[in-house]
XYZ file of C-alpha atoms in Angstrom:
515
model
C -137.118 105.752 3.174
C -137.338 105.796 -0.617
C -137.252 101.976 -0.743
C -140.073 101.755 1.797
C -142.165 104.212 -0.202
C -141.421 102.370 -3.452
C -142.374 99.029 -1.907
C -145.605 100.529 -0.559
C -146.505 101.990 -3.946
C -145.734 98.676 -5.643
C -147.995 96.768 -3.253
C -150.714 99.352 -3.740
C -150.451 99.038 -7.514
C -150.699 95.239 -7.316
C -153.696 95.284 -4.958
C -157.209 94.472 -6.091
C -158.762 97.875 -6.900
C -156.061 99.099 -9.345
C -156.043 95.791 -11.243
C -159.833 95.768 -11.357
C -159.781 99.336 -12.682
C -157.274 98.282 -15.350
C -159.572 95.433 -16.427
C -162.516 97.820 -16.570
C -160.473 100.235 -18.697
C -159.447 97.400 -21.017
C -163.089 96.459 -21.569
C -163.986 100.082 -22.307
C -161.133 100.372 -24.786
C -162.050 97.106 -26.517
C -165.640 98.202 -27.114
C -164.611 101.639 -28.361
C -162.076 100.133 -30.781
C -164.665 97.745 -32.244
C -167.639 100.138 -32.101
C -167.640 101.034 -35.813
C -166.465 97.731 -37.275
C -169.840 96.846 -38.803
C -172.859 99.162 -38.894
C -175.613 100.551 -36.717
C -177.882 98.013 -35.002
C -181.625 97.678 -35.641
C -182.655 98.604 -32.080
C -180.211 101.512 -31.962
C -182.005 103.071 -34.923
C -185.277 102.748 -33.039
C -183.935 104.193 -29.783
C -182.482 107.160 -31.646
C -185.932 107.743 -33.148
C -187.436 107.511 -29.662
C -184.887 110.130 -28.631
C -186.531 112.455 -31.130
C -189.870 111.845 -29.368
C -188.879 112.114 -25.701
C -191.699 110.918 -23.480
C -192.278 109.135 -20.170
C -192.785 105.810 -21.910
C -192.801 103.790 -25.101
C -194.659 100.716 -26.249
C -191.769 98.328 -25.669
C -189.507 99.975 -23.079
C -189.290 102.554 -20.297
C -188.012 106.041 -21.169
C -184.393 106.050 -19.988
C -182.819 104.484 -23.096
C -184.405 107.169 -25.281
C -182.942 109.859 -23.026
C -179.493 108.236 -23.203
C -179.802 108.071 -27.004
C -180.795 111.752 -27.081
C -177.787 112.670 -24.930
C -175.367 110.576 -26.978
C -176.550 112.094 -30.226
C -176.351 115.644 -28.915
C -172.846 115.020 -27.614
C -171.424 112.984 -30.503
C -173.762 113.458 -33.457
C -174.124 110.361 -35.638
C -170.597 109.117 -34.883
C -171.067 105.438 -34.139
C -168.234 105.296 -31.594
C -169.805 108.190 -29.713
C -173.286 106.677 -29.809
C -171.864 103.514 -28.259
C -169.742 105.259 -25.634
C -172.319 105.071 -22.839
C -173.007 101.309 -23.157
C -169.253 100.671 -23.277
C -168.860 102.820 -20.162
C -171.668 100.888 -18.470
C -169.816 97.654 -19.257
C -166.611 99.011 -17.739
C -168.508 100.171 -14.653
C -170.023 96.695 -14.286
C -166.527 95.201 -14.256
C -165.363 97.719 -11.658
C -168.397 97.247 -9.411
C -168.110 93.453 -9.613
C -164.587 93.667 -8.225
C -165.819 96.086 -5.576
C -168.612 93.664 -4.664
C -166.138 90.802 -4.247
C -164.114 93.001 -1.896
C -167.211 93.932 0.101
C -168.131 90.253 0.444
C -164.720 89.481 1.940
C -162.612 88.730 -1.110
C -158.923 89.519 -1.311
C -156.932 90.653 -4.325
C -157.310 87.406 -6.271
C -161.076 87.204 -5.711
C -161.579 90.824 -6.751
C -159.518 90.387 -9.902
C -161.124 87.064 -10.873
C -164.652 88.441 -10.372
C -163.841 91.421 -12.587
C -162.045 89.278 -15.162
C -165.041 86.952 -15.375
C -167.330 89.870 -16.281
C -164.885 90.969 -18.987
C -164.893 87.458 -20.454
C -168.650 86.797 -20.681
C -169.744 86.404 -24.337
C -173.248 87.785 -23.849
C -171.793 90.874 -22.137
C -169.502 91.422 -25.111
C -172.663 91.512 -27.227
C -174.671 93.684 -24.820
C -172.044 96.352 -24.266
C -171.374 96.743 -27.980
C -174.727 98.467 -28.627
C -176.738 101.373 -27.312
C -179.582 99.272 -25.875
C -181.330 98.735 -22.532
C -179.446 95.465 -22.033
C -176.137 97.307 -21.697
C -177.268 99.096 -18.535
C -179.306 96.403 -16.790
C -176.372 94.399 -15.298
C -174.915 97.595 -13.844
C -178.203 98.521 -12.157
C -178.646 95.025 -10.718
C -175.107 94.822 -9.373
C -175.533 98.264 -7.782
C -178.645 96.974 -6.014
C -176.762 93.889 -4.830
C -173.927 96.034 -3.523
C -176.472 97.907 -1.377
C -177.807 94.606 -0.014
C -174.320 93.383 0.905
C -173.433 96.694 2.531
C -176.645 96.613 4.572
C -175.816 93.090 5.778
C -172.147 93.782 6.526
C -172.799 96.981 8.444
C -176.232 96.023 9.747
C -177.240 99.431 8.416
C -180.752 99.718 6.896
C -179.909 103.085 5.309
C -178.523 101.218 2.285
C -182.065 100.167 1.421
C -182.759 103.789 0.576
C -180.073 103.598 -2.103
C -181.449 100.219 -3.135
C -184.735 102.017 -3.788
C -183.007 104.700 -5.874
C -181.292 102.114 -8.063
C -184.491 100.073 -8.341
C -186.405 103.128 -9.517
C -183.737 103.850 -12.118
C -183.892 100.179 -13.100
C -187.643 100.382 -13.677
C -186.994 103.338 -15.967
C -184.380 101.246 -17.797
C -185.925 97.798 -18.245
C -188.931 96.206 -16.587
C -187.051 92.986 -15.895
C -185.794 94.439 -12.620
C -189.293 93.869 -11.211
C -188.519 90.127 -11.163
C -185.242 90.868 -9.408
C -186.995 92.891 -6.702
C -189.570 90.135 -6.115
C -186.724 87.619 -5.817
C -184.973 89.881 -3.287
C -188.123 90.101 -1.160
C -188.461 86.298 -1.256
C -184.818 85.998 -0.226
C -185.315 88.400 2.663
C -188.366 86.547 3.931
C -186.503 83.214 3.901
C -183.371 84.463 5.715
C -182.533 86.372 8.910
C -182.292 89.493 6.736
C -186.087 89.650 7.053
C -185.299 92.086 9.876
C -184.805 94.772 7.243
C -188.421 94.456 6.131
C -189.647 96.168 9.280
C -187.246 99.112 9.109
C -188.467 102.501 7.996
C -185.483 102.841 5.651
C -186.609 99.813 3.638
C -190.022 101.353 3.051
C -188.557 104.777 2.359
C -186.478 103.090 -0.358
C -189.603 101.378 -1.694
C -191.422 104.719 -1.799
C -188.511 106.371 -3.630
C -188.458 103.542 -6.181
C -192.183 103.952 -6.745
C -191.915 107.717 -7.133
C -189.108 107.395 -9.693
C -191.171 104.842 -11.619
C -194.457 106.764 -11.266
C -194.217 108.955 -14.417
C -193.740 105.851 -16.548
C -196.555 104.063 -14.718
C -198.910 106.980 -15.437
C -197.880 106.840 -19.098
C -198.574 103.099 -19.204
C -202.009 103.584 -17.649
C -202.885 106.390 -20.071
C -201.903 104.181 -23.026
C -203.667 101.022 -21.768
C -200.459 99.176 -20.839
C -199.137 98.615 -24.371
C -196.144 96.649 -23.028
C -198.444 93.909 -21.735
C -200.242 93.824 -25.090
C -196.877 93.546 -26.820
C -195.767 90.638 -24.605
C -199.046 88.829 -25.276
C -198.661 89.267 -29.025
C -195.060 88.024 -28.978
C -196.145 84.839 -27.236
C -198.948 84.336 -29.742
C -196.586 84.667 -32.713
C -193.911 82.389 -31.158
C -191.186 84.870 -32.062
C -188.981 83.984 -29.106
C -187.163 80.682 -28.779
C -188.691 78.659 -25.937
C -186.333 76.460 -23.923
C -187.136 73.650 -21.521
C -185.541 73.727 -18.048
C -182.439 71.722 -18.962
C -181.913 73.514 -22.283
C -182.330 76.885 -20.530
C -179.597 76.029 -18.020
C -177.331 74.745 -20.805
C -177.879 78.041 -22.603
C -176.684 79.840 -19.458
C -173.490 77.805 -19.534
C -172.923 78.679 -23.172
C -173.761 82.398 -23.230
C -171.835 83.039 -19.993
C -168.705 81.192 -21.264
C -168.471 77.451 -20.484
C -165.133 77.926 -18.700
C -166.884 80.229 -16.203
C -169.528 77.613 -15.351
C -167.521 76.128 -12.420
C -166.997 79.653 -11.083
C -170.629 80.715 -10.951
C -171.868 77.291 -9.890
C -169.241 77.302 -7.141
C -170.418 80.761 -6.178
C -173.954 79.490 -5.764
C -172.701 76.640 -3.572
C -170.587 79.059 -1.499
C -173.608 81.281 -0.851
C -175.577 78.348 0.561
C -172.898 76.190 2.178
C -169.796 78.336 2.711
C -169.069 79.233 6.315
C -168.656 82.902 5.408
C -170.907 82.821 2.358
C -174.067 81.803 4.212
C -174.457 85.305 5.600
C -175.210 86.360 2.006
C -177.551 83.415 1.370
C -180.260 85.870 0.328
C -178.318 86.374 -2.928
C -178.282 82.656 -3.679
C -182.047 82.549 -3.173
C -182.408 85.505 -5.536
C -180.648 83.527 -8.279
C -182.733 80.388 -7.713
C -186.002 82.348 -7.755
C -185.024 84.206 -10.930
C -183.916 81.009 -12.668
C -187.199 79.274 -11.812
C -189.274 82.308 -12.824
C -187.619 82.776 -16.210
C -187.867 79.066 -17.005
C -191.546 79.027 -16.013
C -192.285 82.145 -18.059
C -190.395 80.766 -21.093
C -188.197 83.847 -21.197
C -185.250 84.529 -23.482
C -182.068 82.864 -22.329
C -180.213 86.151 -21.732
C -182.824 87.610 -19.358
C -180.951 86.000 -16.457
C -177.553 87.351 -17.519
C -177.612 90.420 -15.272
C -177.410 88.428 -12.023
C -174.211 86.510 -12.776
C -171.689 89.090 -11.511
C -173.010 88.218 -8.040
C -172.177 84.539 -8.531
C -168.805 85.400 -10.064
C -167.903 87.410 -6.971
C -169.085 84.640 -4.656
C -167.313 81.947 -6.667
C -164.086 83.934 -6.776
C -164.121 84.303 -2.996
C -164.780 80.589 -2.531
C -161.954 79.749 -4.952
C -159.626 82.098 -3.123
C -160.484 80.501 0.228
C -159.930 76.874 -0.813
C -156.610 77.673 -2.512
C -155.255 79.884 0.263
C -153.046 77.185 1.788
C -152.581 74.762 -1.110
C -152.992 74.666 -4.905
C -152.283 78.358 -5.380
C -150.933 77.455 -8.807
C -154.497 76.591 -9.837
C -155.413 80.277 -9.631
C -153.115 81.228 -12.484
C -154.104 78.139 -14.481
C -157.806 78.945 -14.202
C -157.286 82.636 -15.027
C -155.337 81.640 -18.148
C -158.115 79.232 -19.152
C -160.654 82.029 -18.791
C -158.591 84.423 -20.892
C -157.773 81.767 -23.478
C -161.398 80.728 -23.901
C -162.383 84.369 -24.344
C -159.785 84.895 -27.071
C -161.325 81.929 -28.875
C -164.961 82.943 -28.327
C -164.682 86.733 -28.754
C -164.745 86.692 -32.587
C -168.091 84.854 -32.456
C -169.753 87.634 -30.430
C -167.738 90.766 -31.245
C -167.047 92.372 -34.647
C -163.320 91.638 -34.595
C -163.380 89.824 -37.959
C -164.823 90.742 -41.340
C -168.134 89.012 -42.147
C -166.318 86.714 -44.566
C -163.700 85.820 -41.961
C -166.405 85.305 -39.352
C -168.154 82.679 -41.452
C -164.935 80.756 -42.015
C -163.941 81.064 -38.348
C -167.290 79.862 -37.026
C -167.265 76.915 -39.412
C -163.758 75.959 -38.307
C -164.661 76.389 -34.648
C -167.857 74.370 -34.999
C -169.549 76.682 -32.514
C -172.923 78.372 -32.975
C -174.349 80.639 -30.263
C -177.856 79.696 -29.055
C -180.702 81.698 -30.587
C -183.000 83.915 -28.542
C -185.469 84.625 -31.379
C -186.798 82.749 -34.365
C -185.585 85.022 -37.166
C -184.410 84.294 -40.753
C -180.874 85.508 -40.151
C -178.907 84.429 -43.231
C -175.141 83.735 -43.013
C -174.616 85.765 -39.805
C -176.203 85.362 -36.368
C -178.968 87.824 -35.612
C -176.863 90.150 -33.472
C -174.515 90.697 -36.431
C -177.100 90.505 -39.250
C -179.066 93.347 -37.675
C -176.103 95.689 -38.273
C -176.157 95.328 -42.053
C -178.228 96.690 -44.906
C -179.810 99.767 -43.353
C -177.916 102.447 -45.259
C -178.339 100.492 -48.524
C -182.075 100.371 -47.888
C -182.198 104.115 -47.241
C -180.205 104.834 -50.423
C -182.489 102.674 -52.556
C -185.505 104.376 -50.995
C -183.958 107.755 -51.826
C -183.503 106.658 -55.447
C -187.224 105.854 -55.683
C -188.155 109.068 -53.901
C -185.952 111.202 -56.158
C -187.562 109.694 -59.260
C -190.705 111.647 -58.374
C -191.362 115.262 -59.280
C -190.924 117.904 -56.537
C -194.712 118.268 -56.351
C -195.138 114.516 -55.826
C -192.316 114.371 -53.300
C -194.069 116.941 -51.135
C -197.054 114.565 -50.828
C -195.147 111.290 -50.585
C -195.016 109.326 -47.345
C -192.386 106.676 -46.683
C -194.166 103.891 -44.836
C -192.150 101.165 -43.087
C -193.454 97.902 -41.699
C -190.869 97.647 -38.913
C -189.192 100.073 -36.564
C -185.782 99.069 -37.930
C -186.718 100.179 -41.451
C -188.379 103.352 -40.159
C -185.407 104.130 -37.925
C -183.004 103.677 -40.846
C -184.946 106.200 -42.922
C -184.970 108.645 -40.020
C -181.237 108.155 -39.338
C -179.811 108.120 -42.871
C -182.626 110.022 -44.572
C -181.690 113.636 -43.771
C -178.386 113.407 -45.683
C -180.238 111.737 -48.577
C -182.999 114.349 -48.776
C -185.712 112.054 -47.405
C -188.561 113.093 -45.110
C -189.155 111.344 -41.806
C -190.820 107.960 -42.110
C -194.161 106.759 -40.784
C -194.639 103.275 -39.407
C -197.266 101.140 -37.669
C -194.767 99.174 -35.562
C -194.353 99.694 -31.789
C -194.091 103.348 -30.679
C -194.004 104.577 -34.279
C -197.720 103.804 -34.432
C -198.327 106.187 -31.524
C -196.538 108.957 -33.413
C -199.139 108.715 -36.165
C -199.153 109.304 -39.949
C -198.082 112.970 -39.692
C -199.837 115.112 -42.332
C -199.938 112.470 -45.082
C -203.219 111.442 -46.654
C -201.997 108.316 -48.478
C -202.089 109.797 -51.989
C -198.526 108.610 -52.703
C -196.732 106.149 -50.427
C -193.375 104.398 -50.725
C -193.826 101.118 -48.842
C -190.951 99.215 -47.237
C -190.944 95.656 -45.897
C -194.060 94.446 -47.691
C -194.792 91.638 -50.136
C -197.244 93.943 -51.933
C -200.366 91.840 -51.391
C -201.948 94.065 -48.755
C -200.908 97.190 -50.650
C -202.749 96.062 -53.767
C -205.921 95.739 -51.701
C -205.801 99.334 -50.519
C -204.162 101.327 -53.321
C -205.341 101.966 -56.862
C -201.847 101.537 -58.339
C -198.923 99.534 -56.946
C -195.592 99.074 -58.697
C -192.283 97.560 -57.615
C -189.889 100.492 -57.957
C -186.793 99.197 -56.193
C -185.206 96.229 -54.477
C -183.453 95.933 -51.100
C -181.052 93.060 -50.619
C -177.834 92.918 -48.623
C -175.852 89.664 -48.451
C -175.334 89.901 -44.672
C -178.662 91.331 -43.533
C -181.549 89.290 -42.191
C -183.525 87.566 -44.924
C -186.757 89.317 -43.900
C -184.982 92.565 -44.839
C -184.794 91.468 -48.492
C -187.824 92.960 -50.219
C -189.165 95.022 -53.109
C -189.867 98.694 -52.540
C -193.384 99.492 -53.683
C -194.534 102.848 -55.009
C -198.233 103.050 -54.218
C -200.745 105.656 -55.410
C -204.330 106.424 -54.564
C -205.139 104.988 -51.140
C -208.793 103.919 -51.101
C -209.665 106.082 -48.126
C -207.955 108.533 -45.809
C -204.741 107.438 -44.092
C -205.813 108.969 -40.787
C -208.977 106.856 -40.827
C -206.978 103.711 -41.595
C -204.342 104.372 -38.928
C -206.175 103.137 -35.787
C -206.628 99.713 -37.457
C -202.970 99.451 -38.502
C -201.445 99.083 -35.028
C -198.689 96.473 -34.972
C -197.365 95.578 -31.513
C -195.182 92.475 -31.822
């Protein structure tokens, strides 16, 4: 009896769900161990500032990330590992749900484990789940929506569309990109037998729930004249984002998703359209094709498509499992080892496992450079690393300038930043340095206004001084910000400006900077 129980427990331990859970736990642990290797990220500084101004919307994102930042800070303070706990947890949950999706789509132990392992080994996910940003949560929301679709198909139960609506609403409060996903799902439904769900009351109840969850943000957008659309227009005008042609965009997908995983997700796409058992989920293949075409047509960033790939990993893993069921089982272990080996090689290029000096040497030896998503003067490190350096140095140099003033002058002095990263750094590091909160004309900072400052004395960050000399009576370079690993546009003089030729509150409406 004991042997039977032991054998049963052993089989249970070696089944798909426990192994998938172990992989998810390993991903969580990896991100927590590397969370404080470098410094705080530019966008994290901004989201923490948004968390100090909780609202139903912001110029460049829905409100949920600000709420998560607020929660993280109230739970963990300014501890970087704590601030990055929720994105790391979201990454682990994405791994777990990907394995669960593979099981729901008919995959056995190998398919579940391979689908989960693939998510662990994606370079762009290693980047996304390292920071407290919207991108960390988007794949989880999408895969949750897909799981509802698969459940509805498998059980022919339209009630899962109600949950689809809940997750969609949460997705719209996380990142607007899910709107493209929903459109692609509707197209997929129309083109497949699953169109039957479109006439069920549960589908429309789910749609109503999604709309109601999104409604507070929609009202905020209307009241503020849709600043997100203005922002997107301005970004296109300034050519900030790297624009890829169709072939280059697809090649970028291969690179950012790990080249070794390309056969897996391509095979998954084929299985969804041509596989005997996969065709019942053909709607998901159509979703990918529609999204790919849309993002290419709209000249989107290469990582905007990243959230859909767990679906293809699950499908590809099932197809792989099926074709190796009778023969070539050895190829399963070989491919899994190739995936793990490639990740060990690529991980230092997308995760802070090496020192900046070691990273430069390693990348040069590897001869590998990740594709850019934005046109930014990054310096020796790629943008996703460069944006973690220099912020505390900048705040300390600003504090030195600020402390050179008399107490009477300090009481009247505003610290004006030209980007939300600079403003967020002052707000994050400033309290321990004796600095007041910053003011800024960039993104949502502009909506928060110039506080009570009149412009009599202003410390200006991120400027070349030319515009300041037009509007102030006296302008002097009082400090210098320069970090060897920060972005080159974060190397600048700090200007101490006196005597604004007018009132700051009158100038403010003309200073809006959405880009």
